[in-house]
Coordinates of C-alpha atoms and ligand atoms in Angstrom, one line a residue:
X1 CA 0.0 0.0 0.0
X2 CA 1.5 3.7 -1.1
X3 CA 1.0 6.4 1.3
X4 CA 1.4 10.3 1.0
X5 CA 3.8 11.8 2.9
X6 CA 0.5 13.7 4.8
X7 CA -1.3 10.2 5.0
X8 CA 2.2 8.6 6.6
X9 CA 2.3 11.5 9.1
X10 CA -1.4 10.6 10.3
X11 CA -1.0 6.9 10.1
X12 CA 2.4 7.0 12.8
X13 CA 0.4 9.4 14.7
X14 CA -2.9 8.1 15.5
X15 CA -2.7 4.4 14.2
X16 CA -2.4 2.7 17.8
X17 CA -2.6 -0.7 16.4
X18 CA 0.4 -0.1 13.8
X19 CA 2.9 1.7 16.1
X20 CA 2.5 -1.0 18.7
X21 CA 3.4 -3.4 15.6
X22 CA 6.4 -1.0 15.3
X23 CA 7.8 -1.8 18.7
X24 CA 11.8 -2.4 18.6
X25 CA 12.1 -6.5 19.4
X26 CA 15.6 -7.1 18.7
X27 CA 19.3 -5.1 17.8
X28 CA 21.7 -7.0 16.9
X29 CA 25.6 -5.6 15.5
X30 CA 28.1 -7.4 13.7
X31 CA 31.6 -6.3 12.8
X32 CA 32.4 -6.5 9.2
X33 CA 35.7 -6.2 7.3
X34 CA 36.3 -5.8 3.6
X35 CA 39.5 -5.1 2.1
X36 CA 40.0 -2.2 0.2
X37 CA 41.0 -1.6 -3.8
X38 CA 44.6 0.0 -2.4
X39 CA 45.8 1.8 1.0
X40 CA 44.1 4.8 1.9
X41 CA 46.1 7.3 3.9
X42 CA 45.5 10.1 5.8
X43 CA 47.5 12.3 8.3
X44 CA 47.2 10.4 11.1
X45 CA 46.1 6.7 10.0
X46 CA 46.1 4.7 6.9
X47 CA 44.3 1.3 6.4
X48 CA 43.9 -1.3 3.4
X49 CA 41.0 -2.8 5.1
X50 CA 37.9 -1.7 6.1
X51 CA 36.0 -2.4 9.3
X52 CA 32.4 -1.4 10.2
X53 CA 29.4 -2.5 12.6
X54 CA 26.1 -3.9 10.7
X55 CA 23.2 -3.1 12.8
X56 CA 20.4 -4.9 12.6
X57 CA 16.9 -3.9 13.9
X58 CA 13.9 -5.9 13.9
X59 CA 10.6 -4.9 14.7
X60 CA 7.5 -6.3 16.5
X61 CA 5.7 -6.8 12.9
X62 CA 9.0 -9.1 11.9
X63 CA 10.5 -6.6 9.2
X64 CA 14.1 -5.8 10.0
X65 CA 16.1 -2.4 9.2
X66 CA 19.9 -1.8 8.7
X67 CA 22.1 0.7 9.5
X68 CA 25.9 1.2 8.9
X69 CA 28.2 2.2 11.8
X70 CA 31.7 3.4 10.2
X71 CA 34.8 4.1 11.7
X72 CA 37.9 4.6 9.9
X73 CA 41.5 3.3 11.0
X74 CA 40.6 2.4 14.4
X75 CA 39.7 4.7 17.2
X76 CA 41.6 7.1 15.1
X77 CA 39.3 9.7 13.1
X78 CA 37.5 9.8 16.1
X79 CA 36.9 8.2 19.6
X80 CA 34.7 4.9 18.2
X81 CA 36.3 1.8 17.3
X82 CA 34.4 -1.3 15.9
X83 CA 34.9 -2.7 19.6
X84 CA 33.3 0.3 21.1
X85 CA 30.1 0.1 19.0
X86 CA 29.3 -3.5 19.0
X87 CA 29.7 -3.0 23.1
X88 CA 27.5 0.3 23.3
X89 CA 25.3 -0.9 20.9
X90 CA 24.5 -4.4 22.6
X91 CA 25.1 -2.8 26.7
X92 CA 23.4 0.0 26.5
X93 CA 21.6 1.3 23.2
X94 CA 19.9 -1.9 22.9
X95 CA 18.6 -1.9 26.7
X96 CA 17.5 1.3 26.2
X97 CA 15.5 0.3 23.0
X98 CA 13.6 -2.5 23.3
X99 CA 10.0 -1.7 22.9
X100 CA 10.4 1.5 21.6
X101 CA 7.9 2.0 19.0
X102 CA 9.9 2.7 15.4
X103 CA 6.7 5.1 14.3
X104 CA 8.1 7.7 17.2
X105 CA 11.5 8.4 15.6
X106 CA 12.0 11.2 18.3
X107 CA 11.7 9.1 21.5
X108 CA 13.9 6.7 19.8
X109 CA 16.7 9.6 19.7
X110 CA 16.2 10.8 23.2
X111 CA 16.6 7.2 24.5
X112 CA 19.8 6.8 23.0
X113 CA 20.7 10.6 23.8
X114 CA 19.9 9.3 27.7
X115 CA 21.8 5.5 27.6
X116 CA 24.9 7.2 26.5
X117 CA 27.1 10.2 25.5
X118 CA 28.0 11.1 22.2
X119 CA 29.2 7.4 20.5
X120 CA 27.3 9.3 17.3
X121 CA 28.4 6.1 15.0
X122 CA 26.9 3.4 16.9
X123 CA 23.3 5.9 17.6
X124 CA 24.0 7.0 13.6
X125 CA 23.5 3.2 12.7
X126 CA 20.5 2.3 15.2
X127 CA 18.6 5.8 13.9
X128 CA 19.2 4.3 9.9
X129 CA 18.3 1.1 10.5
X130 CA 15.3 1.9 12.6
X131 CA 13.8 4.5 9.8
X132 CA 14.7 1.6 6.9
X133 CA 12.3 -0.9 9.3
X134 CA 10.1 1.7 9.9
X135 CA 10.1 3.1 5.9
X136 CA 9.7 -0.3 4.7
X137 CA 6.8 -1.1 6.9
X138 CA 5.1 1.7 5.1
X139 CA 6.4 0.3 1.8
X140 CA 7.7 3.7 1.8
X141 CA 11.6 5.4 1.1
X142 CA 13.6 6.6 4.0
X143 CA 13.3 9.8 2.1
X144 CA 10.0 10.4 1.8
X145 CA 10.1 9.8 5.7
X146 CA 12.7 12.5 6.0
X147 CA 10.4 14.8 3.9
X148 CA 10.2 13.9 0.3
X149 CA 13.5 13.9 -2.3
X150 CA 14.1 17.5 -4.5
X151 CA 16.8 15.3 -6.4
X152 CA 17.1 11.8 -7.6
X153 CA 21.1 11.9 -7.7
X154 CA 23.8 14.2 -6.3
X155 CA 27.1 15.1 -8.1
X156 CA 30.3 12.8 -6.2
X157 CA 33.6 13.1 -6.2
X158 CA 36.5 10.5 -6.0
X159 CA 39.5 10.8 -3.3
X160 CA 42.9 10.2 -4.0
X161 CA 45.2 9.0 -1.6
X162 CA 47.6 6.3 -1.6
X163 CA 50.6 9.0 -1.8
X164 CA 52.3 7.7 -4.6
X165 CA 52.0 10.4 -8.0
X166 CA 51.9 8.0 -10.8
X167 CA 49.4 5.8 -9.4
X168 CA 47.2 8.7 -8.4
X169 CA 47.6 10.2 -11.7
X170 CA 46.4 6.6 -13.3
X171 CA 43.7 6.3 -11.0
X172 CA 42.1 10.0 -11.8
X173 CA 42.5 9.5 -15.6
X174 CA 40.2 6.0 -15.1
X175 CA 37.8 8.1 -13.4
X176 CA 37.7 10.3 -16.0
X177 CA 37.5 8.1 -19.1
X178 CA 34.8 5.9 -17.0
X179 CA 32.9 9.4 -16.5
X180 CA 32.2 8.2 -12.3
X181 CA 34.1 11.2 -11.4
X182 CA 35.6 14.5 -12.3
X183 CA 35.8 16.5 -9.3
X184 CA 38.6 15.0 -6.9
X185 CA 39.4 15.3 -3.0
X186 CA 43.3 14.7 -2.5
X187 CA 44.6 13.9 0.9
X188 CA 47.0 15.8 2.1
X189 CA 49.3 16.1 5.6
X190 CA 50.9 12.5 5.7
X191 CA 54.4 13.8 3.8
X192 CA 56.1 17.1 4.4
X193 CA 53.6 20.2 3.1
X194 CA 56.5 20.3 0.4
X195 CA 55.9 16.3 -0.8
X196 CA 52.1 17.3 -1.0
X197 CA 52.7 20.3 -3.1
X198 CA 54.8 18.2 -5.8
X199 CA 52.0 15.6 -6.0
X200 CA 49.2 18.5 -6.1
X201 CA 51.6 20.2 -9.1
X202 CA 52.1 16.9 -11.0
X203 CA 48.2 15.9 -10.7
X204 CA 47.2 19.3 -12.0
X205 CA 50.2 19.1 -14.8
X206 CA 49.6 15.8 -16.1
X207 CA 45.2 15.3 -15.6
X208 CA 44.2 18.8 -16.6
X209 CA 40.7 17.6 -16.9
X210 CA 40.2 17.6 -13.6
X211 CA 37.5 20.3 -12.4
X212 CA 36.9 21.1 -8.6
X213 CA 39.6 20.2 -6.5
X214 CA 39.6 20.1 -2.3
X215 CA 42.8 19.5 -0.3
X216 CA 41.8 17.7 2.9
X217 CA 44.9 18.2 5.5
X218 CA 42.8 16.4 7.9
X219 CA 44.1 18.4 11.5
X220 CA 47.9 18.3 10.2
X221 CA 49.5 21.8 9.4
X222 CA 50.3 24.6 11.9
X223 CA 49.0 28.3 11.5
X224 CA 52.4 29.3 10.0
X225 CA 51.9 26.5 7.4
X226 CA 48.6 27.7 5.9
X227 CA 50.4 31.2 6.2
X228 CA 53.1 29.4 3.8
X229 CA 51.3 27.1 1.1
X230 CA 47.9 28.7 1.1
X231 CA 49.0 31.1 -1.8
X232 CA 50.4 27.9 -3.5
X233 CA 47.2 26.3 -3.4
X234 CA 45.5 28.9 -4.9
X235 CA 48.0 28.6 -7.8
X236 CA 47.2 25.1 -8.2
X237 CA 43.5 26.2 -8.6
X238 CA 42.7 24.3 -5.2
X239 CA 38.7 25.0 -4.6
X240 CA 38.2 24.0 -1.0
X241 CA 40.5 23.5 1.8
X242 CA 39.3 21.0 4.6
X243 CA 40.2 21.3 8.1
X244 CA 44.3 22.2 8.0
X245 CA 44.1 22.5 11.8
X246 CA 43.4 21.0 15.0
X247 CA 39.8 20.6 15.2
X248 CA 40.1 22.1 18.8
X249 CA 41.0 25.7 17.4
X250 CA 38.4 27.3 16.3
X251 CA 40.4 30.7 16.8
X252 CA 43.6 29.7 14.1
X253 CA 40.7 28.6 11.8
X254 CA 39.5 31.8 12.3
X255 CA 42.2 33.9 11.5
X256 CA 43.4 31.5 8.6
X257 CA 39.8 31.7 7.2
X258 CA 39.9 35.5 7.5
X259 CA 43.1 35.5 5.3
X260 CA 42.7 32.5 2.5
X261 CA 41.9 33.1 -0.9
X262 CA 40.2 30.0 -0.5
X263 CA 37.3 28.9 0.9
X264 CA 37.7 26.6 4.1
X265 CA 35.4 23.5 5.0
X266 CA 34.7 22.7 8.6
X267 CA 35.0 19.0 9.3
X268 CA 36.9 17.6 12.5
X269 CA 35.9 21.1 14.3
X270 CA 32.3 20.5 14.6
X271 CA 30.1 17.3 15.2
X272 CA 27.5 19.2 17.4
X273 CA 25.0 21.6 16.7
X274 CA 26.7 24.1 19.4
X275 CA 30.0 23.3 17.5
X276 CA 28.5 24.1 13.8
X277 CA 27.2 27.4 15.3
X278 CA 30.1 28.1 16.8
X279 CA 32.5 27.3 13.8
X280 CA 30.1 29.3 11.2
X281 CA 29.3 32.3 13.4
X282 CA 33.6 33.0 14.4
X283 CA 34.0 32.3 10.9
X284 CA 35.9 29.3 11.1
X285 CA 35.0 28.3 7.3
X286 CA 32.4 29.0 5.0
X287 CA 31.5 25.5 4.0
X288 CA 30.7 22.4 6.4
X289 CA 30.9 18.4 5.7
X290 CA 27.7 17.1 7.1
X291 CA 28.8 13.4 8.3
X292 CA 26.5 10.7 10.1
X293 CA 29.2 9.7 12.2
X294 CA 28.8 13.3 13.2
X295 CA 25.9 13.9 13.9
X296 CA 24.3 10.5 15.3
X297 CA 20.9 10.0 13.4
X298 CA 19.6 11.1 10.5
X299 CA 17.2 13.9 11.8
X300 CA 20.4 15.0 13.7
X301 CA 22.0 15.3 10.3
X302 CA 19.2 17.0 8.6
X303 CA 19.5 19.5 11.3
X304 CA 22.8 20.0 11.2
X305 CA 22.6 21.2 7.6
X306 CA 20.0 24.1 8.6
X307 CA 22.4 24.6 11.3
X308 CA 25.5 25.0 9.1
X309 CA 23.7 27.4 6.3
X310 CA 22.0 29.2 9.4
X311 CA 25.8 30.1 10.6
X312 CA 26.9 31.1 7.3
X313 CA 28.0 28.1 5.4
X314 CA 27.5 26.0 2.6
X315 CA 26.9 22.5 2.5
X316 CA 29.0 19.7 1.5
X317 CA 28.2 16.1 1.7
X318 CA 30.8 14.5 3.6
X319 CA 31.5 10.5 4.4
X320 CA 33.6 8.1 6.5
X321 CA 34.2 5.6 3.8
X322 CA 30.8 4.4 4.2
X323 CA 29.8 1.4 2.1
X324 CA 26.5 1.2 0.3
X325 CA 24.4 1.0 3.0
X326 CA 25.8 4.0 5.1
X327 CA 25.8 5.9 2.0
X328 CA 22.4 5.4 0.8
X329 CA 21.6 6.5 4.9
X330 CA 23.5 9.5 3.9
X331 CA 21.7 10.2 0.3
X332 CA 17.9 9.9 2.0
X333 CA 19.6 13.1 3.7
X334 CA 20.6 14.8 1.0
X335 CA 18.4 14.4 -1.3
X336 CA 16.0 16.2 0.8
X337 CA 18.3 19.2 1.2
X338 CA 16.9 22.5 -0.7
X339 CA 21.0 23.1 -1.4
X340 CA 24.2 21.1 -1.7
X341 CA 26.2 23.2 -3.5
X342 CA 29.0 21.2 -2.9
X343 CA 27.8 17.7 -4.2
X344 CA 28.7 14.6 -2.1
X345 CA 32.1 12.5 -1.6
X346 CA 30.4 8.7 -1.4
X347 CA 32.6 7.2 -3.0
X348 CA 33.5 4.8 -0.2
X349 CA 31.5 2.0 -1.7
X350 CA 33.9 1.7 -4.8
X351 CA 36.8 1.6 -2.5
X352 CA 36.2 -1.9 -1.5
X353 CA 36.9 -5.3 -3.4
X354 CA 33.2 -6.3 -2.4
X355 CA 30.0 -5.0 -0.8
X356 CA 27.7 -6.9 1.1
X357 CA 24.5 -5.5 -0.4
X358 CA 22.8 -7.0 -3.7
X359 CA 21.9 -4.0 -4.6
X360 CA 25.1 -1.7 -4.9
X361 CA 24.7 2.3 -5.6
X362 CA 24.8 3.5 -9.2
X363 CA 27.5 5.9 -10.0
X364 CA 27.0 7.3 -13.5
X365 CA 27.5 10.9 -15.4
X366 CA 29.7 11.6 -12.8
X367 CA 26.6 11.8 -10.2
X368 CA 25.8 9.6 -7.2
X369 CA 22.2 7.9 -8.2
X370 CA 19.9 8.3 -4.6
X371 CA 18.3 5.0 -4.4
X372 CA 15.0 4.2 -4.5
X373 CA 12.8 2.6 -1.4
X374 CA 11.2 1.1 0.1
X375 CA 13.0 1.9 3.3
X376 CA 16.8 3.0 2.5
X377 CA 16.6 1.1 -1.3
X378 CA 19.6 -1.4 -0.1
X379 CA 19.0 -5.1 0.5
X380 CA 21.4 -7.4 2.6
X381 CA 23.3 -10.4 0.7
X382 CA 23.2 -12.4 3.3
X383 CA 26.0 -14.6 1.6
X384 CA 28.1 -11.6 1.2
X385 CA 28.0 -10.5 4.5
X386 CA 28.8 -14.3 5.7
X387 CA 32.0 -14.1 4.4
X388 CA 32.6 -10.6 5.2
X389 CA 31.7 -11.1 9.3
X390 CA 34.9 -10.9 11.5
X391 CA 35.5 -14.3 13.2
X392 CA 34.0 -13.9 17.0
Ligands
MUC401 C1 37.6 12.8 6.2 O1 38.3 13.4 7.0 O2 37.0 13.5 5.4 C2 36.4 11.0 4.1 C3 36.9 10.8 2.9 C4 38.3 10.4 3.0 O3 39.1 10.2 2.2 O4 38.5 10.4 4.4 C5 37.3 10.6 5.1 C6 37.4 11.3 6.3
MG402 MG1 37.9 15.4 6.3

C-alpha cells in the first residue's frame, strides 16, 4: 500500500494498532571487514582494510532495518572503534531500545541521547536502521520519511590518496574516461607540506581535466603552514580547503579563514549543533561536511545542515568511507536538502573489493544515483555478508 507523505504523518500518529506493531524486538551488530582496492592514507592513519558494525533492527511486525556504523583506521578519526560500537550498541543502546515504538523516531533519539554520551556512530546506525524498518513497513523510502527527495542523484567526487604520484595520476584519468568522477578530494598532511605540493603540481600538470579540487589536511598543518602554502594552493586552482588544523582551534581557523583566498570547510571542528554554530558564526569556514558519524541519526544530520547554512555556510556532503548502506543513509539526507552546492564525496562503496549488499549504488555521469525505497533502497546479501563477518 502507497501512502502520502501527509497520510504517513497521520498513520504513525494516531494508528495505535500499527505503532505497537512497530515496537523495537531485537538489535543486533556485527563487525564486518572488507579489504580495500589500495591503502588509503590520511594524516594520522592509513588502512587497506575496512571495518564497520552492521546493525540490525527488527521490529515487533518481523521486518528488520539496517544501518551502517563506520569508523575509519581504528579509534583514530574519532573516539569509536568497531569494539566500542558492537559494546555500546549491545550494553546499553539496545537496553535502552527494546520496545520502543519505530513510528516515534523522536523518542527513539532521546533514548539513545539518555543511555549514552555522544558514541554518534553506533546511535547514527540504530537511527538508519530503525527509519529503513520503519520506511519499509510503510512500503515507503527513508526519504519520503525525512520529507520527500528535490533530487534523484547528487554530483560525487572521487578521493585520492595512496601518496604515490603515478598511481594517483592513473587512478584520476580512469575516473575520468569511465565518467564516475571529475571533481577530486586529495589527501593531504601525511608527507612534508612540500611532498604534498609536488604531488598536487604533478596531478594538476599531467590530468588537466580535472575540475573542482579540495585539499583535505585532515588536523595536520600549523598556523604558520597555511600562512606558507595557502597562496600555492590557490595557484594550483585548489577549490576548497578542509580542516588544515586541530579541530580544537576554532580561533587559528579563524584567523586563517579570514586570510585565505580560498574557501575553508569545517570538518573535525564541529560534530554538534553548538559546535556548527560556533564554527560558522567565528567564521571558522564557509562550508561544512555534514557526516552521520557526526551527527548521530539522520534527523540530527538534517539538522545540522539548517544549522550550518544558518551560521553562514554552505553545504557539503561528507562520508567516512561508508559502504553502500551508510551511504544510501546519507543520500535519503541529502536528497531532501533544498541546497548542496558542494555535491557529495560517497565514493567509499567503490573503495572496496566487495559490498555486502545486492543492490550496490549506481555511480554514473559523474553523479551519485539516490536509491530508490522502500526503506533506505539497499538489501542485505546475506551470503556476502557471511564471508565478510569478522570471526567472533
Ligand atoms: C575525512 O576526514 O574527510 C572521508 C573521505 C576520506 O578520504 O577520508 C574521510 C574522512
Ligand atoms: Mg575530512
Amino acid at each position: 500500500m502507497a501512502y502520502s507523505t501527509a497520510e504517513v504523518v497521520d498513520t504513525v500518529t494516531q494508528d495505535q494498532d500499527f505503532i505497537s506493531r512497530t515496537a523495537i524486538r531485537e538489535i543486533r551488530a556485527q563487525i564486518v571487514t572488507l579489504p580495500s582496492i589500495r591503502a588509503h592514507r590520511l594524516s594520522n592513519t592509513e588502512f587497506s582494510k575496512r571495518e564497520f558494525v552492521l546493525v540490525r533492527v527488527r521490529l515487533a511486525n518481523g521486518i528488520e532495518g539496517i544501518g551502517e556504523a563506520a569508523v575509519l583506521g581504528g579509534p583514530r578519526w574519532a573516539e569509536e572503534s568497531v569494539e566500542s560500537i558492537q559494546a555500546v550498541v549491545t550494553r546499553y543502546l539496545s537496553p535502552a531500545l527494546i520496545g520502543c515504538p519505530a513510528a516515534r523516531p523522536a523518542e527513539v533519539a532521546a533514548r539513545m541521547s539518555r543511555a549514552a554520551f555522544r558514541n554518534n556512530s553506533a546511535k547514527g546506525a540504530i537511527e538508519t536502521a530503525t527509519f529503513d524498518a520503519l520506511a519499509r513497513s510503510l512500503d515507503l523510502s527513508v526519504t519520503t520519511l525525512l520529507g520527500g527527495a528535490l533530487r534523484e542523484s547528487v554530483p560525487v567526487l572521487w578521493a585520492l590518496a595512496s601518496g604515490d604520484a603515478d598511481q594517483e595520476v592513473e587512478e584520476a584519468r580512469a575516473k575520468l574516461a569511465t565518467r564516475e568522477h571529475r571533481d577530486f578530494k586529495i589527501k593531504l598532511g601525511f608527507a612534508s607540506p612540500e611532498a604534498d605540493l609536488r604531488r598536487l603540481q604533478k596531478l594538476r600538470d599531467e590530468v588537466p581535466e580535472m575540475r573542482r579540487l579540495i585539499v583535505d589536511v585532515n588536523q595536520a598543518w600549523s598556523e604558520a603552514d597555511c600562512r606558507r602554502y595557502l597562496p600555492i594552493l590557490k595557484e594550483l586552482q585548489v577549490d576548497l580547503i578542509e580542516q588544515p588544523l586541530p579541530g580544537d582551534d576554532f580561533e587559528g581557523m579563524a584567523r586563517v579563514a579570514a586570510q585565505s583566498p580560498i574557501p575553508l570547510m569545517v570538518d573535525e571542528a564541529a560534530f554538534s549543533h553548538r559546535e556548527i554554530t560556533r564554527a560558522g558564526t567565528m567564521g571558522c569556514g564557509s562550508v561544512y561536511s555534514l557526516k552521520l558519524v557526526k551527527s548521530g541519526g539522520l534527523m540530527a544530520l538534517s539538522q545540522a545542515a539548517r544549522v550550518a547554512e544558518s551560521s553562514g555556510m554552505e553545504l557539503y556532503g561528507g562520508c567516512l568511507l561508508e559502504g553502500s548502506i551508510g551511504a544510501a543513509a546519507h543520500l535519503a539526507v541529502f536528497a531532501t536538502l533544498p541546497r548542496l552546492p558542494w555535491g557529495c564525496e560517497h565514493f567509499g562503496p567503490r573503495l572496496h573489493v566487495s559490498e555486502i549488499v545486492r543492490d550496490p549504488l549506481v555511480i554514473e555521469d559523474f553523479h551519485l544515483r539516490v536509491p530508490q525505497g522502500p526503506g533506505l533502497g539497499v538489501h542485505l546479501d546475506e551470503d556476502r555478508l557471511r564471508d565478510a563477518l569478522r570471526p567472533s
